[in-house]
XYZ file of C-alpha atoms in Angstrom:
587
model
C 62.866 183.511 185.811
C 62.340 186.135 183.052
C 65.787 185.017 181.720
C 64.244 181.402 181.201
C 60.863 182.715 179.858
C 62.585 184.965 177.138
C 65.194 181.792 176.093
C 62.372 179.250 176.192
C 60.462 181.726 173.513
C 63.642 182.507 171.528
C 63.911 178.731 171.200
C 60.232 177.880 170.132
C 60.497 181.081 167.484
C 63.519 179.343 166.091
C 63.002 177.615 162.902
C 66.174 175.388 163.687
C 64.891 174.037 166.597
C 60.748 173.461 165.153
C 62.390 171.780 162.238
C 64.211 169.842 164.720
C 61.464 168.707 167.513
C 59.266 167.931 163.777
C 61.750 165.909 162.021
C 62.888 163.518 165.193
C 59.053 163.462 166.094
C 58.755 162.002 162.690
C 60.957 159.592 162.471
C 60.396 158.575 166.169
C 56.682 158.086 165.286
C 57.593 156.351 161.439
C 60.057 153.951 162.695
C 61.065 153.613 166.700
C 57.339 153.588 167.166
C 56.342 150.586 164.749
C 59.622 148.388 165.620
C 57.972 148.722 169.537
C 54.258 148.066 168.343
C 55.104 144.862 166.696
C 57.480 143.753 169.197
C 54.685 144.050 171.805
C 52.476 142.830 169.747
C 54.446 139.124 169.629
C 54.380 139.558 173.616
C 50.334 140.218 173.683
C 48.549 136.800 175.019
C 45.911 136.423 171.793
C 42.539 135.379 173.432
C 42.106 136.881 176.789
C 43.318 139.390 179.078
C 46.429 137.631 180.896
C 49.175 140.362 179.393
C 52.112 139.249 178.387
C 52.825 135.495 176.932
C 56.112 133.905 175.246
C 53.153 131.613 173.234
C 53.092 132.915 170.304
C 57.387 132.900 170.532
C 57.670 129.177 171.691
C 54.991 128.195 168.256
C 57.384 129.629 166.417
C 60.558 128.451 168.025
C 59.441 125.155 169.631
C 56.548 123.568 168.319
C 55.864 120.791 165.602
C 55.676 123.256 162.896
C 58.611 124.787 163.464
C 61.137 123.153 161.210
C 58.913 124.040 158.265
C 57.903 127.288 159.844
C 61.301 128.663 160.453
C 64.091 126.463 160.648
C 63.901 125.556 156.968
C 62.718 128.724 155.886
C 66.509 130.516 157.573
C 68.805 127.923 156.160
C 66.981 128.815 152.623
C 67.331 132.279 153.397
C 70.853 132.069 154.460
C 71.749 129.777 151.901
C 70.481 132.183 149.235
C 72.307 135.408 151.067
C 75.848 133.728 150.641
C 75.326 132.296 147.287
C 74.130 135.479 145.574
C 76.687 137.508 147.803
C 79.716 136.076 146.403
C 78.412 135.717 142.833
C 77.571 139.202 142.845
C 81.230 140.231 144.745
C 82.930 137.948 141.619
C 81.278 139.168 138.907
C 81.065 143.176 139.848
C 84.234 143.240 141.373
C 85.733 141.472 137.831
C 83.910 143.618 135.847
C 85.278 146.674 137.673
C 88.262 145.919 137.602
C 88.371 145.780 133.776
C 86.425 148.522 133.730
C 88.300 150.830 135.415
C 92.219 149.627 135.282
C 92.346 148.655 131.953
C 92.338 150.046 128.458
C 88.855 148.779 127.680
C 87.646 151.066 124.940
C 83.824 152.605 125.476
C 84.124 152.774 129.158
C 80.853 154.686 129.610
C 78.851 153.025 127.360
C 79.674 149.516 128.777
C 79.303 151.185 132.791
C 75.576 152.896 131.480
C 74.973 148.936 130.194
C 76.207 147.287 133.170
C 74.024 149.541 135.660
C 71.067 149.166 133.612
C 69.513 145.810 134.809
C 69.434 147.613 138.486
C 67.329 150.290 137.281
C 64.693 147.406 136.570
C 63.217 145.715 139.318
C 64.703 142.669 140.851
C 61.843 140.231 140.056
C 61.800 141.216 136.252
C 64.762 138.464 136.230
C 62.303 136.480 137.642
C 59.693 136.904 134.781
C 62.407 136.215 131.973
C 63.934 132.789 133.583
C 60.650 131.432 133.876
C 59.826 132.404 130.053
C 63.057 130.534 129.107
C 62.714 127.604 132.124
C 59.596 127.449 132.786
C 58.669 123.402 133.070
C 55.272 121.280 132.735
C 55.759 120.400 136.608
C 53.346 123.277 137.622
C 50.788 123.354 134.820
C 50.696 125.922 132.434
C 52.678 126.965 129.069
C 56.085 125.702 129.051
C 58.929 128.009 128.802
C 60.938 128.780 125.488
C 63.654 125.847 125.649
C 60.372 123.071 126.235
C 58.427 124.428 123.788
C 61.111 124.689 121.365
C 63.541 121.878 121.855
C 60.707 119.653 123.193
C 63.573 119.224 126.065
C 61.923 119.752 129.985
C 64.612 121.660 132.124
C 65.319 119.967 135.166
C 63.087 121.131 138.763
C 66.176 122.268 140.042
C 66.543 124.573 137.062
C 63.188 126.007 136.457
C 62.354 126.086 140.064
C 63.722 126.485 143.930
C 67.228 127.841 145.072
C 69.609 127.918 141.674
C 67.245 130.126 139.887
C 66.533 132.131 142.687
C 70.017 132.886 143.594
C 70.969 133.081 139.792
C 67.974 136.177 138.960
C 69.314 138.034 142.460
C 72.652 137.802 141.860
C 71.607 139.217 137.849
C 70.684 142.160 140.004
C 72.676 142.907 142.884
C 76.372 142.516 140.947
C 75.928 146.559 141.306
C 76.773 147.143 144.452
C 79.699 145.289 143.870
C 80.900 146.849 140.701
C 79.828 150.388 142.110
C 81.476 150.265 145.499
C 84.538 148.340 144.104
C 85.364 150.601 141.330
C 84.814 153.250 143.733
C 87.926 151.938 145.762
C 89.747 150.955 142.155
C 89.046 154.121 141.382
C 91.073 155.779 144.629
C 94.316 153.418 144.303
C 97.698 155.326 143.526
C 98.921 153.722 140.616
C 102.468 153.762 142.017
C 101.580 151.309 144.978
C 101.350 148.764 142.205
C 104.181 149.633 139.530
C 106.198 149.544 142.912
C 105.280 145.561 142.947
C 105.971 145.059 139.175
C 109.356 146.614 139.069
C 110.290 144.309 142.188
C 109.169 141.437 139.764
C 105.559 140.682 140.251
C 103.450 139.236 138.194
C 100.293 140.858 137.385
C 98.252 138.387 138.983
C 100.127 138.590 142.213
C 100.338 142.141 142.020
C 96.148 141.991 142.076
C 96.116 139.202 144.967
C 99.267 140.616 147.537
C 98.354 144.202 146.799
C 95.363 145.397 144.867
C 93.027 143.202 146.607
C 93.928 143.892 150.403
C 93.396 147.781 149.380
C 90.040 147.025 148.283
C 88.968 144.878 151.770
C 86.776 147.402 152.798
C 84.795 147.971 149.246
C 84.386 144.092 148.760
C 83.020 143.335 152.887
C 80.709 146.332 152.461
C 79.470 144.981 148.976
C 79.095 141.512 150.258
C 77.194 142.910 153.419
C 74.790 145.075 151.487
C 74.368 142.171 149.067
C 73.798 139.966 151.306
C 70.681 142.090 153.792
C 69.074 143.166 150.411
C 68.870 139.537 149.426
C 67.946 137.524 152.500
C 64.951 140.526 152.433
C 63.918 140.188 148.677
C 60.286 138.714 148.238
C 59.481 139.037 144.842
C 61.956 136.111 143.104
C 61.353 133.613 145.770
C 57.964 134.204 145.872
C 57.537 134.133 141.939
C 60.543 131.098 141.548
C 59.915 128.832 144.743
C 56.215 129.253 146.400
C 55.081 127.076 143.213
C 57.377 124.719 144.567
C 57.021 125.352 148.189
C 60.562 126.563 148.678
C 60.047 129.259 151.615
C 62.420 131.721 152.502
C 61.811 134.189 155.927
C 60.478 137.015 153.215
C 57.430 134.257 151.336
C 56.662 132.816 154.879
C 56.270 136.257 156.242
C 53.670 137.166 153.700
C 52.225 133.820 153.364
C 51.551 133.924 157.817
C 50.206 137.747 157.338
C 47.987 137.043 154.021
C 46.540 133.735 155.745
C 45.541 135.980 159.539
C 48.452 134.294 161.177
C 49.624 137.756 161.992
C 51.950 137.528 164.892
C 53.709 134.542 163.245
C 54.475 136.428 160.742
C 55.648 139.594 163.023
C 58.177 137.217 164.723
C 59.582 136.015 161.387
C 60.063 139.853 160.281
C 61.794 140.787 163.840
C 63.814 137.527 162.888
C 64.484 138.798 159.321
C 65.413 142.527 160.880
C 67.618 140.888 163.805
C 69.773 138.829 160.860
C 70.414 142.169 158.824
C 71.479 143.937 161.487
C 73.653 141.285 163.275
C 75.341 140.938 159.747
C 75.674 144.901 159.169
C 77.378 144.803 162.435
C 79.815 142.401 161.136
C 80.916 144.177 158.746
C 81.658 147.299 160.867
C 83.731 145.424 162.883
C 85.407 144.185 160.068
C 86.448 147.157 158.693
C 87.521 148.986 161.629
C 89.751 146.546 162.481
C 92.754 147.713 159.727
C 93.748 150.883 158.378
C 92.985 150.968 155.018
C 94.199 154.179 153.672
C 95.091 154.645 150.067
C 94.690 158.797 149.250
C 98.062 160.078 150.478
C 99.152 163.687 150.302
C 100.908 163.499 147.276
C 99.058 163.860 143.777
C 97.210 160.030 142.404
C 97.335 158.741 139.019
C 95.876 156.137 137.235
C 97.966 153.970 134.948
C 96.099 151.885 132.998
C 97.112 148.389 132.501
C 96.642 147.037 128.665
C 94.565 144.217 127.386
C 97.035 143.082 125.241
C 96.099 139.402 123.909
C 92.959 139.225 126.218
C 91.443 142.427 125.095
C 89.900 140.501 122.140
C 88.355 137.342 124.579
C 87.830 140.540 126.909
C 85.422 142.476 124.953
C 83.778 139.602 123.834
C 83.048 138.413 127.556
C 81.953 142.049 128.172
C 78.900 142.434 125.396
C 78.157 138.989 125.755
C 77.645 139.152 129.363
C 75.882 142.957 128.669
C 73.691 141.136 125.844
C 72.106 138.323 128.015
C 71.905 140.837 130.837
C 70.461 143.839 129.810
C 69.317 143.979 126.407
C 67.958 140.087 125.611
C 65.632 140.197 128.966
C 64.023 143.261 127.668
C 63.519 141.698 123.529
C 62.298 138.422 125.186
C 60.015 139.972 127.129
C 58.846 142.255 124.497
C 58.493 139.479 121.806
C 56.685 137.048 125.098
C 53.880 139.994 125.188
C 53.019 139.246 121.073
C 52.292 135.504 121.285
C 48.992 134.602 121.101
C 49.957 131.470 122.813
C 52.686 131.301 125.243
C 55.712 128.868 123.931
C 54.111 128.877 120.502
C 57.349 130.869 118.561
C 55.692 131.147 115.308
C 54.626 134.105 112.503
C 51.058 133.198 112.623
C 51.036 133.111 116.631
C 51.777 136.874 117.074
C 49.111 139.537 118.168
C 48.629 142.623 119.903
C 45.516 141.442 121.749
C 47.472 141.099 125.117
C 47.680 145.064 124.042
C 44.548 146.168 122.698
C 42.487 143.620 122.731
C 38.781 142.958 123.697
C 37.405 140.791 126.050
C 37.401 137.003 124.839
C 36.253 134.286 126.516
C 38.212 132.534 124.071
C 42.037 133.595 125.198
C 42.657 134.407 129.151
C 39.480 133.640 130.207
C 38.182 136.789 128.805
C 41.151 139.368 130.140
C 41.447 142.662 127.898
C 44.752 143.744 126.529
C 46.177 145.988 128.858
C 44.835 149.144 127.150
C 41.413 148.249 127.410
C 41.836 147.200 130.855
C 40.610 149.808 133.756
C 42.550 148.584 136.917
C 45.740 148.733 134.802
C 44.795 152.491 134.647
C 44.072 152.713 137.665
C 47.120 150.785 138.939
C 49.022 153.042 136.664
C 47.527 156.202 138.213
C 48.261 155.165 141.965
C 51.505 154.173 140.985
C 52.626 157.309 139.584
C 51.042 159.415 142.610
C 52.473 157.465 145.113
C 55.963 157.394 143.396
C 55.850 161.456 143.043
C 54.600 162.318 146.084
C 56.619 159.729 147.605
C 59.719 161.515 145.654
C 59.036 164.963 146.698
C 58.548 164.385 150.222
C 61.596 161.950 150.626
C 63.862 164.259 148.709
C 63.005 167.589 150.500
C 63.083 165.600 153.917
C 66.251 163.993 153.300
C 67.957 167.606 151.865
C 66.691 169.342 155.705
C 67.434 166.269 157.506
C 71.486 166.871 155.682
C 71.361 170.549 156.126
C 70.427 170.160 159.787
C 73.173 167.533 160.130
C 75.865 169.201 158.608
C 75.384 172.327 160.334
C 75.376 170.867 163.690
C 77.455 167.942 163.355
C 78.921 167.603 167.151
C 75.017 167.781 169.127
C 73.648 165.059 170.070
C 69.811 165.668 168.578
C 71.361 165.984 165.069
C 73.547 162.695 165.714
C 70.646 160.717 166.632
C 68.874 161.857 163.376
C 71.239 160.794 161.654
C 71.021 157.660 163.075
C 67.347 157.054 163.142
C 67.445 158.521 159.338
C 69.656 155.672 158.449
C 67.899 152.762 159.938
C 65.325 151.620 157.491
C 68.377 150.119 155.221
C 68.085 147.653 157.826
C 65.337 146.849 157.760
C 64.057 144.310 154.693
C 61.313 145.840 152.779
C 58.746 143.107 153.785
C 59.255 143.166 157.500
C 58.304 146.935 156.755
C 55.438 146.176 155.674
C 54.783 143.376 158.103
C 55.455 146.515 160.463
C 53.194 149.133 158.873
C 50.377 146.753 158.477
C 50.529 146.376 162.201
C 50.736 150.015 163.564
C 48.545 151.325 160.555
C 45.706 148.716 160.352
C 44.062 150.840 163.036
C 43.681 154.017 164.844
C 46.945 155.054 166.479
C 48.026 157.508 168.584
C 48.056 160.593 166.377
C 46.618 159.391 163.049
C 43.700 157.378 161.632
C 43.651 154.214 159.755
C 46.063 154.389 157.158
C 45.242 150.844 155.602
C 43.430 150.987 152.390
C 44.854 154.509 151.342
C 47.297 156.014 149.270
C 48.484 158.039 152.174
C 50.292 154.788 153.349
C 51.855 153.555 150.461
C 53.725 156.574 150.270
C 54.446 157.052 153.930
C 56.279 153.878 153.624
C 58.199 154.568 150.691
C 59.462 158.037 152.352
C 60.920 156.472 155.662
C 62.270 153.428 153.464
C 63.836 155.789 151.243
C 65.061 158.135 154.108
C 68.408 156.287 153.873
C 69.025 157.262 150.323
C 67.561 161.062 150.248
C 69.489 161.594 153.727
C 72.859 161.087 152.148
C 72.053 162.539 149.067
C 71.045 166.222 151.178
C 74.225 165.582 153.051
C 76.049 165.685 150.510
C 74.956 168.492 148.217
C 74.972 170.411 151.908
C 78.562 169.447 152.477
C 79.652 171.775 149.311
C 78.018 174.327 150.616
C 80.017 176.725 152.341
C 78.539 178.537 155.654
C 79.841 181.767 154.528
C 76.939 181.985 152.136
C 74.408 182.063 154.856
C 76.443 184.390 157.393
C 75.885 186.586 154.238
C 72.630 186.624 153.975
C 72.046 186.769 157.595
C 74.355 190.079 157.635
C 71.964 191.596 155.234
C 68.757 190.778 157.178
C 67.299 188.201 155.421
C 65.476 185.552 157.854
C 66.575 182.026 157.626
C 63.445 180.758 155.638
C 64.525 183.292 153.318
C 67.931 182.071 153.126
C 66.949 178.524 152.811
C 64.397 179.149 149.872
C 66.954 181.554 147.944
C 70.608 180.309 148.705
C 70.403 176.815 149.879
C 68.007 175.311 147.754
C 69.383 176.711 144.307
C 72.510 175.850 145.344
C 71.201 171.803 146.264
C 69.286 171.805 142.821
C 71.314 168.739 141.696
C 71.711 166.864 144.843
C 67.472 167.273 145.201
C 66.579 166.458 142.188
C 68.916 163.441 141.606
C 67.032 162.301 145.314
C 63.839 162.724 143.486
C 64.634 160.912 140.412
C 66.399 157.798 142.399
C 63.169 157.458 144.776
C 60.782 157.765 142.127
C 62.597 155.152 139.927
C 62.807 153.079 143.049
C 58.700 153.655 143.816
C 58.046 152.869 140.143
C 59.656 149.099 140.252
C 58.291 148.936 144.120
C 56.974 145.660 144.990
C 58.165 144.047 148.357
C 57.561 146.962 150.268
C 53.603 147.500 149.114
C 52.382 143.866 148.585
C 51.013 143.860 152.091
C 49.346 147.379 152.209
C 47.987 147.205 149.168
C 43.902 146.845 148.151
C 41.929 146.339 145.442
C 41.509 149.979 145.136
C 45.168 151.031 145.817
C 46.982 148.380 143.922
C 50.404 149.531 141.632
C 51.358 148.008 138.601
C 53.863 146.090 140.311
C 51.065 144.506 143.332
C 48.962 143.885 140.140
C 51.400 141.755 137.833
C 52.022 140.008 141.455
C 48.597 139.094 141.142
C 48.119 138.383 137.775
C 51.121 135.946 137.661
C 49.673 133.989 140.839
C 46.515 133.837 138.982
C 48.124 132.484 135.584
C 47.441 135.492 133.441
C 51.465 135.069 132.511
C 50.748 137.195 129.206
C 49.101 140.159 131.067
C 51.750 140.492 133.475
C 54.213 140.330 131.131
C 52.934 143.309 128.976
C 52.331 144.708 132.620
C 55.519 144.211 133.662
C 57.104 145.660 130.151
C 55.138 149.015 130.550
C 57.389 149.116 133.893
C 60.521 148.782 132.287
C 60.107 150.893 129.876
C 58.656 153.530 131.825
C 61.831 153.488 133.969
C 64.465 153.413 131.303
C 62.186 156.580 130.013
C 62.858 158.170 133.001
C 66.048 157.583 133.289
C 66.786 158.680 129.466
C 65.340 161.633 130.006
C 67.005 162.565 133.417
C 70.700 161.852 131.867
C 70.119 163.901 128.973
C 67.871 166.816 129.975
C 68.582 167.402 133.532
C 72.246 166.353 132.672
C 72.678 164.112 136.368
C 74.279 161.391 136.096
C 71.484 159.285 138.766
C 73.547 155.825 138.905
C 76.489 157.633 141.144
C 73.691 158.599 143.637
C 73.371 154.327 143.853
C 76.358 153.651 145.022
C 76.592 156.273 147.906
């Protein structure tokens, strides 16, 4: 009996196993716990004490409303998925393939352009297509080709599906280009000259044996694609709710903002049940052919010349680069001087969207963004919610790898790993849908949560879990266990060794983890647009709301403080904290 007493208390003084018990507890109680709470929650018969009902399910599923209220809204959904996935696979998986087989000169200048748009948020395509698109149909300025040309785009064009899937697909091309040159990247050149000097051309050459290499890179891309744009809420919301064009993401919110609550908790477990049944896809996918391309020997990389298409080539490149990354940001910049939106004249510029007073005269009396208090104050709680939110997911996720690595083959670290990983599938506003449900009230160990900071960042931690877990597991993976045993050897306790061998030693991998999640916070919207409140709103939540309520020009100067905030960041990271933070994207 002794022998039990003396292991049970060798076990609860062990810092391995506290860390342990607290970081499953955690993400038990941050994500296992919510998925259950809203699940039951579609179950619960609303009105009376009966238990359990399939009402709420069969409303959804089989009542009048529910072509509009989810048949139409999953075909739109779908539809968009597909359409952005394989414009996104085409163009990333084109561009790198120039990028890294061929003799294209400024390689890293182009890749640092080509990432860029990512590091902006998703719906800032959004803002520029309708400042170029925009029609009379709704009301309102008309965008720059109407106002200028006195020519009215078509609905299809300014509005609805084709502009939707065109700004996503202006954003998620990375994940192609990233995990695709990634594979490029790992191809022994000699599998290829082998096929030329047997008489292929180079296009078959790229078709019969550079393309079946890369199988893996292009069904993950097109599956990662695909779950992060079926969940995106911020371009449909800003490109088709004028137009009534619902996806599962703007009928979610639009169910949850109007009290229809449990509708819109079915139509997130629907959303979460699609990404994972497509996630699961592509595992089978993959695992069903060896795809091996790193042999024993030594790899090189033989670069395959331009020739007569490097001129057409380049051209493609910084045209493509121009409209994508540099022209959004000018337009936008130039949109936030006009006096009057679509007037593109000298005498129409001013910097009262900037620093102006109140005028009753021009936007109904809204101040320029410096004069306005809730932009402060939006400002503020975003960046305290994006550091804290940072700092927690990056030390989390750097234990969470340590713990993992070190104990690879037991069970409690494999299901860690696992529950660590499962917010990626889970879109961003079925996690809120989620959080607003378990956190709207007391639960079982914590108090309300809605209406404070402390959830806004709770929910970017777990969401970013994902990210900062492989980012820990790597920089742990480098570290060798003979480093420790050292330190252990000469006494020193293993909060000692953590603090002054391990974390030194993870400097990079932490503070890359830091840097992504806090860029990612910053540009933040789909995952805080339910949880936010007038006192907690984020500069993203608030150009949301200023767009809905047709202050275009404030949002866009709103919006422009955002983007360049996060190309500040990122500036700054690259060249003083020399980490390259766009590898950590593609991981």
């Amino acid at each position: 009996m002794q022998k039990y007493v003396t292991l049970i208390r060798n076990k609860i003084h062990n810092p391995i196993v506290i860390l342990t018990i607290a970081i499953l507890a955690f993400l038990i109680y941050t994500i296992i716990f919510p998925l259950v709470e809203i699940l039951v929650t579609t179950f619960m018969n609303v009105g009376n004490d009966e238990g359990f009902s399939l009402q709420a399910w069969k409303s959804v599923f089989a009542s009048d409303i529910s072509q509009a209220l989810i048949y139409s809204p999953i075909v739109q959904t779908f539809q968009i998925g597909i359409f952005v996935s394989i414009i996104s696979l085409g163009i990333g998986s084109l561009l790198a393939w120039v990028v890294i087989r061929t003799d294209l000169k400024y390689k890293k200048l182009v890749s640092f352009l080509l990432i860029l748009p990512y590091m902006l948020p998703s719906w800032f395509n959004a803002f520029i297509w309708l400042i170029v698109f925009k029609n009379d149909r709704i009301g309102g300025q008309t965008g720059l080709i109407q106002a200028n040309f006195n020519v009215s785009p078509p609905d299809w064009l300014s509005y609805g599906a084709v502009p939707i899937i065109l700004s996503l697909s202006a954003h998620y091309y990375l994940f192609a280009f990233l995990l695709v040159g990634a594979a490029l990247s790992s191809i022994n050149s000699d599998v290829e000259e082998s096929a030329t000097i047997l008489g292929a051309k180079t296009w078959k050459v790229l078709r019969k044996v550079t393309f079946p290499l890369v199988i893996p890179a292009i069904v993950s891309a097109f599956i990662l694609i695909f779950s992060k744009s079926i969940g995106s809420f911020g371009v449909p919301a800003l490109l088709g709710l004028p137009v009534r064009y619902y996806t599962l993401s703007t009928m979610i919110y639009s169910n949850i903002s109007t009290g229809q609550q449990v509708t819109g908790y079915i139509l997130s477990l629907v959303l979460i049940v699609s990404a994972i049944i497509v996630i699961w896809m592509n595992q089978k996918v993959i695992s069903r052919r060896n795809y091996t391309t790193i042999g024993g020997k030594g790899s090189k990389q033989k670069l395959i010349s331009l020739g007569i298409w490097r001129v057409p080539t380049n051209i493609a490149i910084w045209l493509f680069i121009f409209c994508l990354s540099i022209l959004p940001v000018l337009l936008l910049g130039i949109q936030t001087l006009l006096l009057k939106d679509g007037v593109y004249s000298l005498d129409n510029l001013t910097l009262h969207y900037w620093v102006g007073e109140s005028n009753s005269a021009i936007a109904n009396g809204m101040q320029g963004v410096f004069q306005n208090d809730r932009i402060f104050s939006a400002f503020k709680n975003t960046i305290v919610i994006s550091f804290f939110a940072a700092l927690i997911a990056a030390m989390i996720g750097l234990v969470i790898g340590y713990l993992i690595t070190r104990n690879k083959q037991k069970w409690p670290f494999r299901l860690m790993d696992q529950l660590s990983f499962l917010p990626i599938l889970i879109p961003s506003i079925a996690f809120s849908a989620i959080y607003l449900s378990m956190f709207a009230k007391p639960g079982l160990f914590l108090p309300s949560l809605y209406g404070t900071i402390a959830i806004l960042i709770l929910i970017t931690v777990v969401s970013e879990l994902p990210l900062t877990t492989r980012t820990g597991t790597s920089s742990m993976i480098q570290i060798s266990n003979e480093l420790e045993e050292a330190g252990s050897v000469l006494g020193a306790s293993w909060r000692t060794r953590f603090r002054r061998i391990i974390m030194p030693l993870s400097r990079k991998g932490l503070l890359s983890g830091f840097i992504l999640v806090f860029i990612s916070a910053m540009k933040e919207l789909d995952l805080l647009i339910m949880l936010v409140t007038p006192r907690t709103m984020t500069l993203t939540t608030y150009t949301f709301d200023l767009q809905e309520q047709g202050y275009a020009q404030t949002a866009n100067a709103v919006v422009f403080i955002i983007v360049i905030s996060i190309i500040l960041v990122y500036a700054l990271v690259s060249i003083f904290g020399k980490i390259d933070i766009t590898k950590g994207i593609g991981k």
